[in-house]
Amino acid sequence: MKRLGLILLLLLGGISVKASYKQDTTIVEFTDRGVKKRVTVYTSSKKDFELPRNLNLENVLKTMGVDSSERKKALVLIGQDGAKQDTILLVASDGRNIKIVARDARDQLSRRDTLRNGNNDHWSRSDRNDDDDDNNDNDRKYEKPKKKSGNSRFFSRTDFGFYLGLNNWANGPSTVPSLQTWGSRFIALSFQRNATLVNGKQMDLALTYGPEISWNNFMFEDNNYIEHTNEQVEFLVANKDLNKTKLVETSLNLPVMLNFGFEEAKLKIGLGGYIGYRIGTYRKLKYSDSSKKEIDRDNYGLNDFRYGLTAEIGKRRGITFFGRYDMGDLFKSGQKNVAGLQAWTIGIRL
């Protein structure tokens, strides 16, 4: 078999080359400066690929279509070579199996002769020649695992989260006052447990659940304030300027979500719902000409139970964005002045 190879140094790594080969074997040879080793990669894949600008093993294997778990294995493999400077890797045509053939420069010529005279459509552990026996111990620990180990789960078993968001409401009567955007805040402390249902190579699926305590602040614009008399809620306008006027609800909630974790993108997406029970409510008024605050505790016609939909998206080790929408009415059905009013929240989880 005629060898067709590319000898690419990192000093020339800024040149992008289109590679398409008719022969059985594609050979890419370069120096990986990260581990200071000469690396030769053989593949029998027939697909075209464009070599990356930054020539290191991670980028080259990714371009060839090698999946993430095999790339990680290869990086560990060449990083544990010690003083030996040269490494040959065989990549199966489907990108799902990587095998080390030689770790020492003096072995490379004999290995390449074997490759030129052999069938390179697929490589597996059963294809190894007898003279590979001296590498048995080293090869065995890099065999493709049947499944990921417990400590490689995408989601941790337990998790604590701090939610910070903005509240608003919709679908109520036109007489309901608007809310201040930045003053109507949502705060929650969450204690979650992740039960992994699927621990796959590319995606994990977990059931996430756990209690949380939340504070919903509804801060009214202008001089509007809420009043609760004769079992009816109504909104009034104060005869003096108000510096602060809001309704605060404290709830104990139970969110339940299906969380999808994508290993390659380090991305997580959660979809689910929540139920909550109101454990406290108060109204707070503060007049502009006085430092005195008026705090009145009452249920203010709010429903004791809340339920709705929730969604989250974010990086595995970063900020998560979330949104919630109440499916039920915020106030009890007998409250005519706020009939049909529903709350929603958007924000971030830290």
Tab-separated table of N, CA, C and O in Angstrom, residues 164-169 178-187 215-222 243-248 321 344-348:
chain	number	residue	atom	x	y	z
A	164	LEU	N	-31.799	33.843	41.945
A	164	LEU	CA	-32.032	35.284	41.987
A	164	LEU	C	-32.706	35.681	40.679
A	164	LEU	O	-32.157	35.460	39.595
A	165	GLY	N	-33.918	36.254	40.794
A	165	GLY	CA	-34.650	36.583	39.574
A	165	GLY	C	-35.572	37.767	39.754
A	165	GLY	O	-35.563	38.458	40.782
A	166	LEU	N	-36.385	38.005	38.722
A	166	LEU	CA	-37.339	39.103	38.687
A	166	LEU	C	-38.744	38.555	38.502
A	166	LEU	O	-38.965	37.672	37.659
A	167	ASN	N	-39.694	39.075	39.284
A	167	ASN	CA	-41.089	38.663	39.203
A	167	ASN	C	-41.897	39.630	38.351
A	167	ASN	O	-41.585	40.822	38.255
A	168	ASN	N	-42.981	39.103	37.800
A	168	ASN	CA	-43.986	39.937	37.159
A	168	ASN	C	-45.267	39.118	37.080
A	168	ASN	O	-45.273	37.942	37.430
A	169	TRP	N	-46.342	39.768	36.630
A	169	TRP	CA	-47.591	39.017	36.485
A	169	TRP	C	-48.289	39.405	35.203
A	169	TRP	O	-47.968	40.393	34.550
A	178	SER	N	-49.158	48.059	37.555
A	178	SER	CA	-47.915	47.473	37.056
A	178	SER	C	-46.908	47.326	38.193
A	178	SER	O	-46.997	47.990	39.228
A	179	LEU	N	-45.933	46.454	37.969
A	179	LEU	CA	-44.896	46.206	38.968
A	179	LEU	C	-43.593	46.862	38.544
A	179	LEU	O	-43.282	46.977	37.355
A	180	GLN	N	-42.818	47.279	39.531
A	180	GLN	CA	-41.481	47.786	39.258
A	180	GLN	C	-40.589	46.624	38.820
A	180	GLN	O	-40.537	45.580	39.473
A	181	THR	N	-39.887	46.825	37.719
A	181	THR	CA	-39.104	45.734	37.131
A	181	THR	C	-38.014	45.240	38.070
A	181	THR	O	-37.915	44.041	38.363
A	182	TRP	N	-37.163	46.138	38.568
A	182	TRP	CA	-36.016	45.730	39.372
A	182	TRP	C	-36.349	45.558	40.841
A	182	TRP	O	-35.594	44.928	41.582
A	183	GLY	N	-37.471	46.099	41.284
A	183	GLY	CA	-37.853	45.947	42.688
A	183	GLY	C	-38.613	44.674	42.975
A	183	GLY	O	-38.649	44.201	44.116
A	184	SER	N	-39.223	44.069	41.944
A	184	SER	CA	-40.003	42.840	42.126
A	184	SER	C	-39.079	41.643	41.967
A	184	SER	O	-38.968	41.048	40.890
A	185	ARG	N	-38.425	41.294	43.044
A	185	ARG	CA	-37.371	40.281	42.997
A	185	ARG	C	-37.844	38.927	43.518
A	185	ARG	O	-38.736	38.831	44.356
A	186	PHE	N	-37.185	37.894	43.008
A	186	PHE	CA	-37.399	36.509	43.442
A	186	PHE	C	-36.089	35.989	44.010
A	186	PHE	O	-35.034	36.091	43.381
A	187	ILE	N	-36.159	35.406	45.209
A	187	ILE	CA	-34.982	34.828	45.857
A	187	ILE	C	-35.366	33.440	46.368
A	187	ILE	O	-36.459	33.260	46.926
A	215	TRP	N	-38.796	33.571	48.256
A	215	TRP	CA	-39.433	34.836	48.604
A	215	TRP	C	-39.802	35.554	47.310
A	215	TRP	O	-38.919	35.879	46.496
A	216	ASN	N	-41.109	35.799	47.115
A	216	ASN	CA	-41.605	36.519	45.948
A	216	ASN	C	-41.963	37.941	46.357
A	216	ASN	O	-42.849	38.156	47.192
A	217	ASN	N	-41.256	38.899	45.784
A	217	ASN	CA	-41.522	40.316	46.051
A	217	ASN	C	-42.268	40.923	44.862
A	217	ASN	O	-41.786	40.848	43.725
A	218	PHE	N	-43.438	41.519	45.125
A	218	PHE	CA	-44.203	42.224	44.104
A	218	PHE	C	-44.245	43.704	44.512
A	218	PHE	O	-45.005	44.086	45.411
A	219	MET	N	-43.399	44.512	43.876
A	219	MET	CA	-43.300	45.924	44.229
A	219	MET	C	-44.098	46.759	43.224
A	219	MET	O	-43.869	46.680	42.016
A	220	PHE	N	-45.042	47.559	43.739
A	220	PHE	CA	-45.957	48.305	42.882
A	220	PHE	C	-45.349	49.635	42.438
A	220	PHE	O	-44.562	50.253	43.160
A	221	GLU	N	-45.753	50.059	41.247
A	221	GLU	CA	-45.314	51.357	40.741
A	221	GLU	C	-46.151	52.490	41.342
A	221	GLU	O	-47.266	52.281	41.817
A	222	ASP	N	-45.581	53.685	41.297
A	222	ASP	CA	-46.243	54.903	41.773
A	222	ASP	C	-46.636	54.762	43.239
A	222	ASP	O	-45.894	54.194	44.030
A	243	ASN	N	-42.256	55.740	49.199
A	243	ASN	CA	-40.912	55.374	48.753
A	243	ASN	C	-40.825	53.888	48.428
A	243	ASN	O	-40.049	53.475	47.564
A	244	LYS	N	-41.631	53.083	49.107
A	244	LYS	CA	-41.649	51.639	48.881
A	244	LYS	C	-43.043	51.112	49.186
A	244	LYS	O	-43.632	51.418	50.214
A	245	THR	N	-43.576	50.307	48.278
A	245	THR	CA	-44.873	49.665	48.476
A	245	THR	C	-44.843	48.296	47.802
A	245	THR	O	-44.702	48.206	46.573
A	246	LYS	N	-44.947	47.244	48.576
A	246	LYS	CA	-44.820	45.911	47.992
A	246	LYS	C	-45.568	44.863	48.806
A	246	LYS	O	-45.926	45.067	49.969
A	247	LEU	N	-45.786	43.724	48.146
A	247	LEU	CA	-46.379	42.541	48.757
A	247	LEU	C	-45.342	41.428	48.683
A	247	LEU	O	-44.761	41.175	47.626
A	248	VAL	N	-45.084	40.767	49.814
A	248	VAL	CA	-44.054	39.726	49.882
A	248	VAL	C	-44.699	38.403	50.286
A	248	VAL	O	-45.436	38.339	51.277
A	321	PHE	N	-29.484	29.780	33.671
A	321	PHE	CA	-30.638	30.650	33.505
A	321	PHE	C	-31.908	29.830	33.712
A	321	PHE	O	-31.980	28.678	33.283
A	344	TRP	N	-45.031	35.085	36.903
A	344	TRP	CA	-43.926	34.418	36.217
A	344	TRP	C	-42.608	35.028	36.683
A	344	TRP	O	-42.559	36.147	37.176
A	345	THR	N	-41.550	34.265	36.514
A	345	THR	CA	-40.225	34.654	37.029
A	345	THR	C	-39.144	34.247	36.046
A	345	THR	O	-39.213	33.158	35.453
A	346	ILE	N	-38.150	35.105	35.865
A	346	ILE	CA	-36.936	34.743	35.106
A	346	ILE	C	-35.720	35.173	35.925
A	346	ILE	O	-35.806	36.095	36.736
A	347	GLY	N	-34.612	34.485	35.747
A	347	GLY	CA	-33.411	34.875	36.509
A	347	GLY	C	-32.278	33.890	36.299
A	347	GLY	O	-32.225	33.169	35.307
A	348	ILE	N	-31.346	33.885	37.247
A	348	ILE	CA	-30.174	33.033	37.192
A	348	ILE	C	-30.070	32.192	38.458
A	348	ILE	O	-30.598	32.552	39.505
